[in-house]
Amino acid sequence: MEIKELLTEITQTEEVRSLLSNLRSQIKEDKKAAETYVDAAFIGRLGDLLSHADAKTRKNAALLLGDLSDRVQALEMAGQVTQALWAAYEREDTKFVLASYIKGLSAYDCGEILESLQAERKRLGAEEIWEEDKKHMRLLLEQMDLLLEAYQEKENYRYQGIHKKHALILTTDPYMREALLAQVQDLGYADARMVGRGVRLLTDSLDKLSQIRIYREMLFVIRFRGQTLAAEENLAQAIVLSELLPLLEEVYGKKKKYPFALRMQMDADSKTTKRLAFAIEEGSQGRLANRPKDAVIELLPRQKKDGTYVVYARVLGQADRRFIYREHALPTSMAPVVAAEMVELVRPYLKEEAHVIDPFCGLGTLLIERMQAGRTRDVYGIDSFGEAIFYGRQDAEKAKKNIYFINRDYFDFTSSYLMEEVITEFPRMEHKEREEVDQFYRRFFDKTGEITADQAMVFALSTEEGILKKQLRLHEEFQLVRQIPMRGREQIYILKKRG
């Protein structure tokens, strides 16, 4: 049924619950149609439906008035609608409908009823909630807080760092844990140790850790009070009584509340997540506020084998400046941390003052990370994709690295001198015919043999083990020195040119 027909049916029919729901769906898809056909009479009809005998009809009418706020304001009916929604809320006795009135009101200027809303929120906070009503009250309080926050002065959450000792996890992939541990210990953290997700350490300063380029994330380990074991039934209370609030006060200063987001494990259902988030907010008396969009911290509870939980926290105000040069990204771009990992794994084979080339450089991230690791001479980035070269030049300039970017097919590249190091990630070719992939790798080895000096090193990240090794057999001037597994089918092949 078209929007125009729906409006007519809703105006003329008494049983409109499903019609209202259908109209909401269509308006989301086509807002212009609502502007064309919705008039003052229809808005008045929705106001009347706020008194309908059917609770779900009242609910849908309230939500529709919120959806149509732009049209309502154009018709100069906003004050009338606001009063109607608030009056409907005050007389409502069905719990699951209440949040819909507040959600509808949140689309309007509620200045005239602000004191009434604030008084109602205070009353709700002091009211005992029956177990069967918790779900509906949680939704109501969420909507009420979101509405009232628009009328409160915004808190300034400026990250201030840490000065007390905290347990941290620097996360990484399993193949990088040993290298990461070595770098952490080199910085003086002798008690650091490997754990499942990476490397755990204690520190009262994060400055030194920014020197490490091969960790994925920095997570705080939220320690519980005393000997508390956090199980599912007491997890919210354990989090509220943990070092979380003192940590937030330390890094952001003392605030009335701290917006958080809760990220459960992949297999957790949304009801469990919402229930836990509400319990955390309720247990902290609102100091920990479940506001994912405005969150200053993400909580990551993870269940252990014994059924108890450990809770990690990602402090969102803490800027990671390790790869600040990276301003652009393309779908095929190598992540800076992956580039840093690759360089770290091949570090023992790097040559000082080498002429370096990346034949499929993209944004040049791998070359930038290579130059971070040691001195080079001329460095070339080749790619046939002009946009990548354009952005690569900008990123390299920001990184203060002198890279000669050339927008050209590698197989057409020429140089007056030979390269001593090739470092690259092969393009993904899973959807290509095997013959085409084979030909591509053959051309790579032909060209690389042509432009490299004797004893040159080649560091290539590839998923095509069979084809790469076939071409190695056909190109005897290259020998496989080492093969290092990374993620999935990706492996680094360290090759050396004989001579």
Short mmCIF file of C-alpha atoms in Angstrom, two decimals:
data_model
loop_
_atom_site.label_atom_id
_atom_site.label_comp_id
_atom_site.label_asym_id
_atom_site.label_seq_id
_atom_site.Cartn_x
_atom_site.Cartn_y
_atom_site.Cartn_z
CA MET A 1 0.00 0.00 0.00
CA GLU A 2 1.37 3.45 -0.95
CA ILE A 3 1.89 6.18 1.67
CA LYS A 4 -1.03 8.23 0.38
CA GLU A 5 -3.37 5.24 0.70
CA LEU A 6 -2.03 4.42 4.16
CA LEU A 7 -2.73 7.94 5.37
CA THR A 8 -6.30 7.69 4.13
CA GLU A 9 -6.83 4.28 5.75
CA ILE A 10 -5.41 5.48 9.09
CA THR A 11 -7.68 8.52 9.01
CA GLN A 12 -10.83 6.51 8.24
CA THR A 13 -10.26 3.19 10.05
CA GLU A 14 -10.29 2.40 13.76
CA GLU A 15 -8.09 -0.74 13.71
CA VAL A 16 -4.85 0.93 12.65
CA ARG A 17 -2.06 -0.78 14.61
CA SER A 18 -0.50 -2.61 11.62
CA LEU A 19 -1.17 0.38 9.34
CA LEU A 20 0.86 2.66 11.62
CA SER A 21 3.71 0.18 11.71
CA ASN A 22 3.66 -0.10 7.91
CA LEU A 23 3.63 3.69 7.57
CA ARG A 24 6.67 4.01 9.86
CA SER A 25 8.61 1.62 7.64
CA GLN A 26 7.67 3.44 4.45
CA ILE A 27 8.44 6.88 5.87
CA LYS A 28 11.97 5.73 6.76
CA GLU A 29 12.47 4.78 3.12
CA ASP A 30 10.77 7.82 1.59
CA LYS A 31 10.71 10.94 3.77
CA LYS A 32 9.82 13.21 0.86
CA ALA A 33 6.50 11.40 0.39
CA ALA A 34 5.62 12.20 4.01
CA GLU A 35 6.33 15.88 3.37
CA THR A 36 4.06 15.76 0.34
CA TYR A 37 1.03 14.00 1.84
CA VAL A 38 1.06 14.52 5.62
CA ASP A 39 -1.11 17.49 6.62
CA ALA A 40 -2.35 19.08 9.84
CA ALA A 41 -5.45 16.87 9.89
CA PHE A 42 -3.32 13.71 9.87
CA ILE A 43 -1.10 15.02 12.68
CA GLY A 44 -4.28 15.71 14.63
CA ARG A 45 -5.41 12.14 13.94
CA LEU A 46 -2.14 10.78 15.39
CA GLY A 47 -2.68 12.96 18.47
CA ASP A 48 -6.14 11.39 18.90
CA LEU A 49 -4.64 7.89 18.56
CA LEU A 50 -2.52 8.55 21.65
CA SER A 51 -5.76 7.84 23.55
CA HIS A 52 -6.62 4.67 21.58
CA ALA A 53 -7.72 1.62 23.58
CA ASP A 54 -5.00 -0.55 22.02
CA ALA A 55 -1.59 -0.06 23.70
CA LYS A 56 0.46 -0.90 20.59
CA THR A 57 -1.52 1.62 18.59
CA ARG A 58 -0.67 4.30 21.16
CA LYS A 59 2.96 3.25 21.00
CA ASN A 60 3.13 3.41 17.18
CA ALA A 61 1.32 6.77 17.09
CA ALA A 62 3.87 8.26 19.53
CA LEU A 63 6.81 6.94 17.51
CA LEU A 64 5.30 8.24 14.28
CA LEU A 65 4.95 11.71 15.77
CA GLY A 66 8.67 11.56 16.46
CA ASP A 67 9.43 10.31 12.93
CA LEU A 68 7.39 13.18 11.44
CA SER A 69 8.95 15.94 13.55
CA ASP A 70 10.29 17.85 10.52
CA ARG A 71 6.84 17.92 8.94
CA VAL A 72 5.18 18.79 12.27
CA GLN A 73 7.50 21.78 12.69
CA ALA A 74 6.86 22.89 9.11
CA LEU A 75 3.13 22.86 9.94
CA GLU A 76 3.86 24.90 13.10
CA MET A 77 2.32 22.19 15.32
CA ALA A 78 5.39 21.30 17.40
CA GLY A 79 4.06 22.85 20.64
CA GLN A 80 0.73 21.08 20.23
CA VAL A 81 2.40 17.70 19.59
CA THR A 82 4.81 18.09 22.52
CA GLN A 83 1.94 18.76 24.91
CA ALA A 84 -0.05 15.83 23.49
CA LEU A 85 2.85 13.39 23.90
CA TRP A 86 3.57 14.52 27.47
CA ALA A 87 -0.10 14.35 28.45
CA ALA A 88 -0.29 10.84 26.98
CA TYR A 89 2.81 9.83 28.96
CA GLU A 90 1.32 11.12 32.21
CA ARG A 91 -1.88 9.12 31.81
CA GLU A 92 -0.26 5.95 30.44
CA ASP A 93 -0.57 2.85 32.65
CA THR A 94 1.00 0.27 30.29
CA LYS A 95 4.71 0.05 31.03
CA PHE A 96 5.99 -0.97 27.58
CA VAL A 97 4.45 2.11 25.93
CA LEU A 98 6.09 4.75 28.15
CA ALA A 99 9.49 4.83 26.41
CA SER A 100 7.79 5.51 23.05
CA TYR A 101 6.34 8.83 24.27
CA ILE A 102 9.78 9.95 25.46
CA LYS A 103 11.39 8.84 22.20
CA GLY A 104 8.76 10.83 20.31
CA LEU A 105 9.39 13.87 22.53
CA SER A 106 13.15 13.68 21.96
CA ALA A 107 12.60 14.88 18.37
CA TYR A 108 11.20 18.21 19.66
CA ASP A 109 12.20 21.19 21.77
CA CYS A 110 11.06 20.18 25.26
CA GLY A 111 12.10 23.38 27.01
CA GLU A 112 8.54 24.13 28.20
CA ILE A 113 8.17 20.75 29.92
CA LEU A 114 11.82 20.38 30.97
CA GLU A 115 11.14 20.79 34.70
CA SER A 116 8.39 18.16 34.52
CA LEU A 117 10.73 15.76 32.68
CA GLN A 118 13.50 16.29 35.23
CA ALA A 119 11.09 15.70 38.12
CA GLU A 120 9.84 12.54 36.47
CA ARG A 121 13.38 11.24 35.96
CA LYS A 122 14.12 11.86 39.64
CA ARG A 123 10.94 10.01 40.63
CA LEU A 124 11.79 7.07 38.38
CA GLY A 125 15.30 6.85 39.85
CA ALA A 126 13.89 6.53 43.36
CA GLU A 127 11.10 4.11 42.43
CA GLU A 128 11.42 0.40 43.25
CA ILE A 129 11.36 -1.61 40.02
CA TRP A 130 9.62 -4.98 39.97
CA GLU A 131 11.52 -7.77 38.24
CA GLU A 132 8.89 -8.17 35.50
CA ASP A 133 9.09 -4.45 34.68
CA LYS A 134 12.90 -4.15 34.46
CA LYS A 135 13.12 -4.50 30.68
CA HIS A 136 10.56 -1.76 30.01
CA MET A 137 11.94 0.53 32.71
CA ARG A 138 15.44 0.12 31.31
CA LEU A 139 14.24 1.35 27.91
CA LEU A 140 12.32 4.20 29.51
CA LEU A 141 15.30 5.38 31.55
CA GLU A 142 17.56 5.15 28.47
CA GLN A 143 15.22 7.34 26.44
CA MET A 144 14.67 9.78 29.31
CA ASP A 145 18.42 10.22 29.89
CA LEU A 146 19.11 10.69 26.18
CA LEU A 147 16.44 13.40 26.01
CA LEU A 148 17.62 15.21 29.15
CA GLU A 149 21.29 15.11 28.14
CA ALA A 150 20.50 17.48 25.28
CA TYR A 151 19.68 20.12 27.93
CA GLN A 152 22.77 19.56 30.06
CA GLU A 153 26.14 21.20 29.67
CA LYS A 154 28.46 18.84 27.82
CA GLU A 155 31.26 17.35 29.88
CA ASN A 156 34.77 17.81 28.48
CA TYR A 157 36.52 14.44 28.57
CA ARG A 158 40.12 15.38 27.88
CA TYR A 159 42.56 12.50 28.19
CA GLN A 160 45.13 13.25 30.93
CA GLY A 161 47.23 10.06 30.94
CA ILE A 162 47.98 7.78 33.89
CA HIS A 163 50.27 8.13 36.89
CA LYS A 164 49.38 5.03 38.94
CA LYS A 165 50.43 1.48 38.13
CA HIS A 166 48.00 -0.39 35.90
CA ALA A 167 47.99 -3.79 34.27
CA LEU A 168 47.93 -3.56 30.47
CA ILE A 169 47.64 -6.02 27.63
CA LEU A 170 49.33 -5.10 24.37
CA THR A 171 47.41 -7.28 21.96
CA THR A 172 48.95 -8.92 18.93
CA ASP A 173 48.70 -11.99 16.74
CA PRO A 174 50.25 -15.24 18.03
CA TYR A 175 53.08 -15.06 15.49
CA MET A 176 54.21 -11.69 16.92
CA ARG A 177 54.06 -12.40 20.65
CA GLU A 178 57.73 -13.28 21.10
CA ALA A 179 58.91 -10.24 19.15
CA LEU A 180 56.52 -8.01 21.08
CA LEU A 181 57.67 -9.41 24.43
CA ALA A 182 61.30 -8.77 23.46
CA GLN A 183 60.55 -5.13 22.58
CA VAL A 184 58.61 -4.58 25.81
CA GLN A 185 61.43 -6.06 27.90
CA ASP A 186 63.98 -3.94 26.03
CA LEU A 187 62.12 -0.90 27.36
CA GLY A 188 62.75 -2.06 30.92
CA TYR A 189 59.61 -4.05 31.71
CA ALA A 190 61.47 -7.14 32.96
CA ASP A 191 58.34 -8.70 34.50
CA ALA A 192 56.31 -8.52 31.27
CA ARG A 193 55.00 -11.89 30.09
CA MET A 194 53.22 -13.44 27.16
CA VAL A 195 49.49 -14.17 27.53
CA GLY A 196 46.90 -15.45 25.10
CA ARG A 197 46.05 -12.06 23.61
CA GLY A 198 49.57 -10.62 23.54
CA VAL A 199 51.88 -9.30 26.27
CA ARG A 200 50.88 -8.28 29.79
CA LEU A 201 52.81 -5.70 31.81
CA LEU A 202 52.50 -3.27 34.69
CA THR A 203 53.19 0.41 34.09
CA ASP A 204 52.48 3.89 35.43
CA SER A 205 53.32 5.63 32.15
CA LEU A 206 52.35 4.98 28.55
CA ASP A 207 54.96 7.24 26.93
CA LYS A 208 57.64 4.60 26.38
CA LEU A 209 55.16 2.10 24.97
CA SER A 210 54.40 4.41 22.04
CA GLN A 211 57.84 3.46 20.70
CA ILE A 212 56.53 -0.04 19.96
CA ARG A 213 54.92 -0.31 16.54
CA ILE A 214 53.88 -3.98 16.47
CA TYR A 215 51.04 -4.20 18.98
CA ARG A 216 47.45 -4.00 17.77
CA GLU A 217 45.67 -2.47 20.76
CA MET A 218 46.46 -1.29 24.26
CA LEU A 219 43.89 -2.61 26.72
CA PHE A 220 43.65 -1.94 30.45
CA VAL A 221 43.00 -4.99 32.60
CA ILE A 222 40.29 -3.95 35.04
CA ARG A 223 41.22 -5.41 38.39
CA PHE A 224 38.45 -6.39 40.78
CA ARG A 225 38.34 -5.51 44.44
CA GLY A 226 39.98 -7.95 46.85
CA GLN A 227 39.60 -11.59 45.86
CA THR A 228 36.41 -11.04 43.84
CA LEU A 229 35.71 -13.68 41.22
CA ALA A 230 33.41 -12.17 38.62
CA ALA A 231 30.82 -14.68 37.41
CA GLU A 232 27.78 -13.99 35.27
CA GLU A 233 25.50 -13.36 38.26
CA ASN A 234 27.77 -10.74 39.90
CA LEU A 235 29.61 -9.32 36.88
CA ALA A 236 27.89 -5.92 36.95
CA GLN A 237 28.55 -5.44 40.66
CA ALA A 238 32.18 -6.57 40.26
CA ILE A 239 32.70 -3.99 37.47
CA VAL A 240 31.08 -1.18 39.49
CA LEU A 241 33.26 -1.95 42.55
CA SER A 242 36.43 -2.51 40.52
CA GLU A 243 39.23 -0.06 39.70
CA LEU A 244 37.24 1.14 36.66
CA LEU A 245 35.84 4.36 38.16
CA PRO A 246 39.20 5.32 39.77
CA LEU A 247 40.85 4.69 36.37
CA LEU A 248 38.34 6.95 34.64
CA GLU A 249 38.85 9.68 37.24
CA GLU A 250 42.60 9.37 36.70
CA VAL A 251 42.53 9.63 32.90
CA TYR A 252 39.64 12.08 32.46
CA GLY A 253 39.43 13.89 35.80
CA LYS A 254 36.43 13.75 38.15
CA LYS A 255 33.14 13.87 36.25
CA LYS A 256 29.51 13.32 37.19
CA LYS A 257 29.26 10.43 34.77
CA TYR A 258 31.37 8.50 32.28
CA PRO A 259 29.67 7.26 29.08
CA PHE A 260 30.65 3.69 28.24
CA ALA A 261 30.04 1.10 25.55
CA LEU A 262 29.81 -2.60 26.33
CA ARG A 263 31.29 -5.02 23.77
CA MET A 264 30.55 -8.61 24.70
CA GLN A 265 31.93 -11.71 23.00
CA MET A 266 30.61 -12.55 19.55
CA ASP A 267 28.29 -15.30 20.81
CA ALA A 268 26.57 -13.08 23.40
CA ASP A 269 23.00 -12.12 22.49
CA SER A 270 21.88 -8.49 22.52
CA LYS A 271 19.49 -9.04 25.45
CA THR A 272 22.36 -10.20 27.66
CA THR A 273 24.44 -7.18 26.64
CA LYS A 274 21.60 -4.73 27.32
CA ARG A 275 20.79 -6.36 30.65
CA LEU A 276 24.42 -6.15 31.82
CA ALA A 277 24.84 -2.56 30.61
CA PHE A 278 21.69 -1.52 32.48
CA ALA A 279 22.86 -3.30 35.65
CA ILE A 280 26.24 -1.50 35.46
CA GLU A 281 24.52 1.86 35.03
CA GLU A 282 22.05 1.14 37.82
CA GLY A 283 24.71 -0.22 40.19
CA SER A 284 26.91 2.86 39.70
CA GLN A 285 23.92 5.17 40.23
CA GLY A 286 24.40 6.57 36.74
CA ARG A 287 28.11 7.43 37.06
CA LEU A 288 28.78 4.77 34.44
CA ALA A 289 26.30 5.71 31.72
CA ASN A 290 25.50 3.31 28.89
CA ARG A 291 26.00 5.69 25.94
CA PRO A 292 27.77 3.80 23.12
CA LYS A 293 27.69 6.79 20.72
CA ASP A 294 29.36 9.12 23.23
CA ALA A 295 31.49 6.51 24.99
CA VAL A 296 34.84 7.50 26.48
CA ILE A 297 35.64 3.88 27.34
CA GLU A 298 34.73 0.48 25.92
CA LEU A 299 34.32 -2.45 28.31
CA LEU A 300 35.22 -5.87 26.97
CA PRO A 301 34.21 -8.67 29.36
CA ARG A 302 35.69 -12.03 28.31
CA GLN A 303 34.66 -15.33 29.86
CA LYS A 304 37.46 -17.68 30.92
CA LYS A 305 37.42 -21.47 30.80
CA ASP A 306 36.32 -21.69 34.44
CA GLY A 307 33.24 -19.56 33.73
CA THR A 308 34.49 -16.43 35.49
CA TYR A 309 35.23 -13.18 33.68
CA VAL A 310 38.14 -10.89 33.04
CA VAL A 311 37.28 -7.37 31.91
CA TYR A 312 39.46 -5.35 29.54
CA ALA A 313 38.93 -1.67 28.78
CA ARG A 314 39.79 0.36 25.73
CA VAL A 315 40.26 4.03 26.70
CA LEU A 316 38.86 5.91 23.71
CA GLY A 317 40.32 9.32 24.54
CA GLN A 318 43.84 7.93 24.36
CA ALA A 319 45.10 8.78 20.87
CA ASP A 320 47.40 6.29 19.16
CA ARG A 321 50.01 8.48 17.46
CA ARG A 322 52.30 5.70 16.23
CA PHE A 323 50.92 5.85 12.69
CA ILE A 324 49.77 9.45 12.59
CA TYR A 325 51.11 9.77 9.05
CA ARG A 326 48.33 7.50 7.80
CA GLU A 327 45.59 9.88 6.68
CA HIS A 328 44.15 7.82 3.86
CA ALA A 329 42.93 4.28 3.35
CA LEU A 330 41.85 2.27 0.32
CA PRO A 331 40.09 -1.12 0.35
CA THR A 332 43.35 -2.89 -0.56
CA SER A 333 45.59 -0.84 1.75
CA MET A 334 47.90 -2.66 4.14
CA ALA A 335 47.22 -1.67 7.75
CA PRO A 336 50.20 0.18 9.28
CA VAL A 337 50.50 -2.28 12.14
CA VAL A 338 50.66 -5.19 9.66
CA ALA A 339 53.39 -3.36 7.75
CA ALA A 340 55.26 -2.81 11.01
CA GLU A 341 54.88 -6.51 11.86
CA MET A 342 56.23 -7.60 8.49
CA VAL A 343 59.23 -5.29 8.79
CA GLU A 344 59.93 -6.56 12.30
CA LEU A 345 59.86 -10.19 11.15
CA VAL A 346 62.34 -9.56 8.33
CA ARG A 347 64.51 -7.12 10.34
CA PRO A 348 67.51 -9.51 10.66
CA TYR A 349 67.79 -9.58 6.85
CA LEU A 350 67.52 -5.84 6.16
CA LYS A 351 70.50 -4.08 4.61
CA GLU A 352 71.77 -0.71 5.73
CA GLU A 353 71.86 1.96 3.01
CA ALA A 354 70.02 -0.26 0.51
CA HIS A 355 68.25 0.92 -2.61
CA VAL A 356 64.68 -0.28 -1.89
CA ILE A 357 61.64 -0.82 -4.10
CA ASP A 358 58.04 -1.88 -3.48
CA PRO A 359 56.59 -3.00 -6.85
CA PHE A 360 52.93 -2.87 -5.65
CA CYS A 361 53.22 -0.15 -3.05
CA GLY A 362 49.66 1.14 -2.76
CA LEU A 363 49.87 3.99 -0.25
CA GLY A 364 53.51 3.21 0.50
CA THR A 365 52.84 2.16 4.11
CA LEU A 366 55.21 -0.80 3.93
CA LEU A 367 57.99 1.46 2.63
CA ILE A 368 57.40 4.01 5.39
CA GLU A 369 57.64 1.29 8.03
CA ARG A 370 60.74 -0.12 6.32
CA MET A 371 62.38 3.30 6.54
CA GLN A 372 61.43 3.54 10.23
CA ALA A 373 63.46 0.36 10.84
CA GLY A 374 66.81 1.47 9.41
CA ARG A 375 68.68 3.73 7.03
CA THR A 376 68.09 3.39 3.30
CA ARG A 377 69.27 5.08 0.15
CA ASP A 378 66.81 5.72 -2.68
CA VAL A 379 63.35 4.25 -2.04
CA TYR A 380 60.85 3.65 -4.85
CA GLY A 381 57.12 2.99 -4.63
CA ILE A 382 55.55 1.68 -7.85
CA ASP A 383 51.82 1.26 -8.43
CA SER A 384 49.54 1.40 -11.45
CA PHE A 385 46.66 2.84 -9.38
CA GLY A 386 46.97 6.61 -9.57
CA GLU A 387 44.80 7.40 -6.53
CA ALA A 388 47.04 5.25 -4.31
CA ILE A 389 50.14 7.06 -5.55
CA PHE A 390 48.49 10.45 -5.01
CA TYR A 391 47.58 9.67 -1.39
CA GLY A 392 50.85 7.83 -0.81
CA ARG A 393 52.84 10.97 -1.56
CA GLN A 394 50.82 12.86 1.05
CA ASP A 395 51.28 10.17 3.71
CA ALA A 396 55.02 9.93 3.04
CA GLU A 397 55.38 13.70 3.31
CA LYS A 398 53.60 13.66 6.66
CA ALA A 399 55.87 10.81 7.81
CA LYS A 400 58.86 12.89 6.64
CA LYS A 401 60.06 10.05 4.42
CA ASN A 402 61.52 10.68 0.97
CA ILE A 403 59.95 8.10 -1.33
CA TYR A 404 59.97 8.31 -5.13
CA PHE A 405 56.43 7.34 -6.07
CA ILE A 406 55.91 6.28 -9.68
CA ASN A 407 52.46 5.75 -11.18
CA ARG A 408 53.39 2.91 -13.52
CA ASP A 409 53.11 -0.84 -13.98
CA TYR A 410 56.05 -2.52 -12.25
CA PHE A 411 56.76 -4.55 -15.35
CA ASP A 412 57.54 -1.30 -17.20
CA PHE A 413 59.87 0.06 -14.50
CA THR A 414 63.47 0.89 -15.41
CA SER A 415 66.36 2.26 -13.36
CA SER A 416 69.92 3.38 -14.04
CA TYR A 417 71.12 1.35 -11.04
CA LEU A 418 70.15 -1.98 -9.46
CA MET A 419 67.95 -2.44 -6.40
CA GLU A 420 69.34 -4.17 -3.31
CA GLU A 421 66.04 -4.79 -1.56
CA VAL A 422 62.50 -5.58 -2.72
CA ILE A 423 59.74 -5.49 -0.13
CA THR A 424 56.10 -5.94 -1.09
CA GLU A 425 52.70 -7.47 -0.54
CA PHE A 426 51.45 -9.31 -3.61
CA PRO A 427 48.01 -8.28 -4.86
CA ARG A 428 45.21 -10.64 -3.80
CA MET A 429 44.30 -12.82 -6.78
CA GLU A 430 41.90 -15.41 -5.33
CA HIS A 431 39.30 -14.65 -7.98
CA LYS A 432 41.69 -14.83 -10.92
CA GLU A 433 42.23 -17.87 -13.12
CA ARG A 434 45.20 -19.95 -11.98
CA GLU A 435 46.91 -19.49 -15.31
CA GLU A 436 46.67 -15.71 -14.96
CA VAL A 437 48.08 -15.83 -11.42
CA ASP A 438 50.92 -18.08 -12.54
CA GLN A 439 51.78 -15.70 -15.37
CA PHE A 440 51.73 -12.70 -12.98
CA TYR A 441 54.22 -14.37 -10.60
CA ARG A 442 56.41 -15.44 -13.50
CA ARG A 443 56.57 -11.84 -14.74
CA PHE A 444 57.35 -10.65 -11.20
CA PHE A 445 60.37 -12.96 -10.93
CA ASP A 446 61.53 -12.09 -14.45
CA LYS A 447 61.37 -8.35 -13.73
CA THR A 448 62.83 -8.62 -10.24
CA GLY A 449 65.77 -10.62 -11.55
CA GLU A 450 66.35 -7.88 -14.12
CA ILE A 451 66.36 -4.87 -11.75
CA THR A 452 68.13 -6.31 -8.67
CA ALA A 453 71.80 -6.63 -7.79
CA ASP A 454 73.50 -9.88 -6.78
CA GLN A 455 72.85 -10.72 -3.12
CA ALA A 456 69.69 -8.56 -3.21
CA MET A 457 67.00 -9.50 -0.67
CA VAL A 458 63.33 -9.96 -1.53
CA PHE A 459 60.64 -9.84 1.18
CA ALA A 460 57.27 -10.84 -0.26
CA LEU A 461 53.94 -11.31 1.54
CA SER A 462 51.78 -13.75 -0.43
CA THR A 463 48.92 -16.23 -0.13
CA GLU A 464 50.01 -18.19 -3.23
CA GLU A 465 52.50 -20.68 -1.81
CA GLY A 466 52.23 -23.25 -4.60
CA ILE A 467 52.60 -20.79 -7.46
CA LEU A 468 55.37 -18.80 -5.76
CA LYS A 469 57.42 -21.93 -5.10
CA LYS A 470 56.88 -23.13 -8.66
CA GLN A 471 58.33 -19.86 -9.96
CA LEU A 472 61.25 -20.18 -7.53
CA ARG A 473 62.07 -23.54 -9.13
CA LEU A 474 61.95 -21.91 -12.56
CA HIS A 475 64.04 -18.92 -11.47
CA GLU A 476 67.12 -20.52 -10.00
CA GLU A 477 68.84 -17.18 -9.41
CA PHE A 478 66.61 -16.79 -6.32
CA GLN A 479 66.86 -19.00 -3.25
CA LEU A 480 64.31 -19.29 -0.44
CA VAL A 481 66.04 -18.28 2.79
CA ARG A 482 63.05 -18.45 5.14
CA GLN A 483 59.29 -18.73 5.15
CA ILE A 484 57.34 -17.04 7.99
CA PRO A 485 53.62 -17.75 8.53
CA MET A 486 51.37 -14.79 9.30
CA ARG A 487 47.56 -14.69 9.28
CA GLY A 488 45.59 -17.43 7.53
CA ARG A 489 47.29 -18.32 4.25
CA GLU A 490 49.55 -15.25 4.32
CA GLN A 491 53.25 -15.98 4.57
CA ILE A 492 56.38 -13.89 4.25
CA TYR A 493 58.87 -15.32 1.81
CA ILE A 494 62.44 -14.17 2.38
CA LEU A 495 64.43 -14.67 -0.81
CA LYS A 496 68.01 -13.95 -1.75
CA LYS A 497 69.40 -13.42 -5.23
CA ARG A 498 72.42 -15.59 -5.84
CA GLY A 499 75.67 -14.22 -7.16
#
